[in-house]
Amino acid sequence: MASLPDDTLRRILVQIQQRAVESKRALQITQQTITPKERERRILQLTIDELKGLDPGVNTYKGVGKMFVMTPRVEMEKELKSQEKELTDDITSLNKKMKFLEKQFVEAQSQLNDIFHNARSNQ
């Protein structure tokens, strides 16, 4: 590292710092996206559990805008399970993205630490 000109070293440091900052920001956004999706999935799970406890002949209603429409219980359950699966898939992909971003951030931090450690030991 000591053989690199100061200007080149400075550019490399800036690039690594930018990558670390961008990774950290994307990581926070991803975490903020996961939280409401998990909450919504939990609500859907609770609703599905409540529907399972009802008699098959009970009328169920789903909200459509400002009104409610009667929907067969089986259809309502199927729709809620579909929404739950979609949310679960979204959360899974966001968790994978989060792991990648965490790894990217840790690598950038490690590179910065290595550069500063080498710079100190060369002085």
mmCIF file of C-alpha atoms in Angstrom:
data_model
loop_
_atom_site.group_PDB
_atom_site.id
_atom_site.type_symbol
_atom_site.label_atom_id
_atom_site.label_comp_id
_atom_site.label_asym_id
_atom_site.label_seq_id
_atom_site.Cartn_x
_atom_site.Cartn_y
_atom_site.Cartn_z
ATOM 1 C CA MET A 1 0.000 0.000 0.000
ATOM 2 C CA ALA A 2 2.849 2.378 0.759
ATOM 3 C CA SER A 3 3.979 2.242 -2.870
ATOM 4 C CA LEU A 4 0.733 3.818 -4.090
ATOM 5 C CA PRO A 5 0.656 7.592 -4.547
ATOM 6 C CA ASP A 6 -1.329 9.501 -1.936
ATOM 7 C CA ASP A 7 -3.939 10.588 -4.491
ATOM 8 C CA THR A 8 -4.617 6.996 -5.595
ATOM 9 C CA LEU A 9 -4.780 5.799 -2.010
ATOM 10 C CA ARG A 10 -7.195 8.589 -1.152
ATOM 11 C CA ARG A 11 -9.480 7.628 -4.079
ATOM 12 C CA ILE A 12 -9.453 3.980 -3.005
ATOM 13 C CA LEU A 13 -10.354 4.974 0.560
ATOM 14 C CA VAL A 14 -13.208 7.174 -0.652
ATOM 15 C CA GLN A 15 -14.593 4.358 -2.827
ATOM 16 C CA ILE A 16 -14.469 1.873 0.038
ATOM 17 C CA GLN A 17 -16.090 4.365 2.404
ATOM 18 C CA GLN A 18 -18.853 5.064 -0.114
ATOM 19 C CA ARG A 19 -19.483 1.350 -0.531
ATOM 20 C CA ALA A 20 -19.708 0.948 3.246
ATOM 21 C CA VAL A 21 -22.113 3.876 3.594
ATOM 22 C CA GLU A 22 -24.294 2.698 0.701
ATOM 23 C CA SER A 23 -24.396 -0.846 2.092
ATOM 24 C CA LYS A 24 -25.338 0.421 5.548
ATOM 25 C CA ARG A 25 -28.091 2.644 4.128
ATOM 26 C CA ALA A 26 -29.503 -0.166 1.960
ATOM 27 C CA LEU A 27 -29.347 -2.502 4.962
ATOM 28 C CA GLN A 28 -31.391 -0.089 7.080
ATOM 29 C CA ILE A 29 -33.968 0.370 4.314
ATOM 30 C CA THR A 30 -34.275 -3.396 3.912
ATOM 31 C CA GLN A 31 -34.771 -3.853 7.661
ATOM 32 C CA GLN A 32 -37.435 -1.135 7.641
ATOM 33 C CA THR A 33 -39.186 -2.912 4.772
ATOM 34 C CA ILE A 34 -39.160 -6.306 6.492
ATOM 35 C CA THR A 35 -40.775 -5.118 9.737
ATOM 36 C CA PRO A 36 -44.214 -4.124 8.347
ATOM 37 C CA LYS A 37 -44.298 -7.180 6.093
ATOM 38 C CA GLU A 38 -43.704 -9.463 9.085
ATOM 39 C CA ARG A 39 -46.436 -7.646 11.010
ATOM 40 C CA GLU A 40 -48.866 -8.007 8.107
ATOM 41 C CA ARG A 41 -47.997 -11.694 7.719
ATOM 42 C CA ARG A 42 -48.635 -12.273 11.429
ATOM 43 C CA ILE A 43 -52.038 -10.571 11.166
ATOM 44 C CA LEU A 44 -52.902 -12.781 8.187
ATOM 45 C CA GLN A 45 -51.849 -15.890 10.141
ATOM 46 C CA LEU A 46 -54.058 -14.887 13.065
ATOM 47 C CA THR A 47 -56.983 -14.188 10.732
ATOM 48 C CA ILE A 48 -56.562 -17.584 9.044
ATOM 49 C CA ASP A 49 -56.482 -19.291 12.452
ATOM 50 C CA GLU A 50 -59.694 -17.492 13.445
ATOM 51 C CA LEU A 51 -61.378 -18.507 10.183
ATOM 52 C CA LYS A 52 -60.469 -22.151 10.757
ATOM 53 C CA GLY A 53 -62.264 -22.032 14.101
ATOM 54 C CA LEU A 54 -65.553 -20.903 12.520
ATOM 55 C CA ASP A 55 -68.328 -23.220 11.337
ATOM 56 C CA PRO A 56 -68.270 -23.862 7.582
ATOM 57 C CA GLY A 57 -71.692 -22.221 7.094
ATOM 58 C CA VAL A 58 -70.795 -18.922 8.754
ATOM 59 C CA ASN A 59 -70.931 -15.867 6.494
ATOM 60 C CA THR A 60 -67.630 -14.059 6.076
ATOM 61 C CA TYR A 61 -67.134 -10.595 4.652
ATOM 62 C CA LYS A 62 -64.135 -8.905 3.122
ATOM 63 C CA GLY A 63 -63.623 -5.193 2.861
ATOM 64 C CA VAL A 64 -63.721 -3.673 -0.602
ATOM 65 C CA GLY A 65 -63.172 0.049 -0.418
ATOM 66 C CA LYS A 66 -65.840 1.432 1.930
ATOM 67 C CA MET A 67 -68.113 -1.596 1.762
ATOM 68 C CA PHE A 68 -68.046 -5.253 2.704
ATOM 69 C CA VAL A 69 -68.785 -8.115 0.336
ATOM 70 C CA MET A 70 -69.941 -11.527 1.503
ATOM 71 C CA THR A 71 -67.356 -14.137 0.549
ATOM 72 C CA PRO A 72 -67.488 -17.902 1.089
ATOM 73 C CA ARG A 73 -65.240 -18.931 3.964
ATOM 74 C CA VAL A 74 -63.217 -21.336 1.803
ATOM 75 C CA GLU A 75 -62.534 -18.645 -0.777
ATOM 76 C CA MET A 76 -61.588 -16.157 1.930
ATOM 77 C CA GLU A 77 -59.178 -18.670 3.480
ATOM 78 C CA LYS A 78 -57.601 -19.421 0.097
ATOM 79 C CA GLU A 79 -57.139 -15.715 -0.623
ATOM 80 C CA LEU A 80 -55.571 -15.059 2.790
ATOM 81 C CA LYS A 81 -53.206 -18.028 2.419
ATOM 82 C CA SER A 82 -52.166 -16.737 -0.997
ATOM 83 C CA GLN A 83 -51.411 -13.312 0.483
ATOM 84 C CA GLU A 84 -49.491 -14.944 3.343
ATOM 85 C CA LYS A 85 -47.380 -16.988 0.903
ATOM 86 C CA GLU A 86 -46.611 -13.864 -1.120
ATOM 87 C CA LEU A 87 -45.517 -12.002 2.002
ATOM 88 C CA THR A 88 -43.418 -14.971 3.146
ATOM 89 C CA ASP A 89 -41.666 -15.042 -0.232
ATOM 90 C CA ASP A 90 -41.033 -11.280 -0.049
ATOM 91 C CA ILE A 91 -39.618 -11.578 3.464
ATOM 92 C CA THR A 92 -37.383 -14.478 2.434
ATOM 93 C CA SER A 93 -35.940 -12.548 -0.493
ATOM 94 C CA LEU A 94 -35.460 -9.448 1.674
ATOM 95 C CA ASN A 95 -33.640 -11.526 4.297
ATOM 96 C CA LYS A 96 -31.298 -12.854 1.591
ATOM 97 C CA LYS A 97 -30.708 -9.298 0.404
ATOM 98 C CA MET A 98 -30.055 -8.219 3.987
ATOM 99 C CA LYS A 99 -27.442 -10.964 4.484
ATOM 100 C CA PHE A 100 -25.702 -9.918 1.267
ATOM 101 C CA LEU A 101 -25.677 -6.259 2.336
ATOM 102 C CA GLU A 102 -24.368 -7.154 5.791
ATOM 103 C CA LYS A 103 -21.551 -9.142 4.194
ATOM 104 C CA GLN A 104 -20.757 -6.269 1.822
ATOM 105 C CA PHE A 105 -20.682 -3.798 4.725
ATOM 106 C CA VAL A 106 -18.439 -6.022 6.847
ATOM 107 C CA GLU A 107 -16.046 -6.500 3.922
ATOM 108 C CA ALA A 108 -15.809 -2.747 3.350
ATOM 109 C CA GLN A 109 -15.200 -2.147 7.055
ATOM 110 C CA SER A 110 -12.541 -4.853 7.059
ATOM 111 C CA GLN A 111 -10.812 -3.318 4.042
ATOM 112 C CA LEU A 112 -10.786 0.087 5.723
ATOM 113 C CA ASN A 113 -9.370 -1.406 8.923
ATOM 114 C CA ASP A 114 -6.661 -3.227 6.945
ATOM 115 C CA ILE A 115 -5.683 -0.050 5.106
ATOM 116 C CA PHE A 116 -5.466 1.978 8.313
ATOM 117 C CA HIS A 117 -3.598 -0.792 10.112
ATOM 118 C CA ASN A 118 -1.065 -1.026 7.260
ATOM 119 C CA ALA A 119 -0.716 2.759 7.123
ATOM 120 C CA ARG A 120 0.046 2.908 10.854
ATOM 121 C CA SER A 121 2.527 0.052 10.730
ATOM 122 C CA ASN A 122 4.375 1.671 7.792
ATOM 123 C CA GLN A 123 4.866 4.949 9.645
#
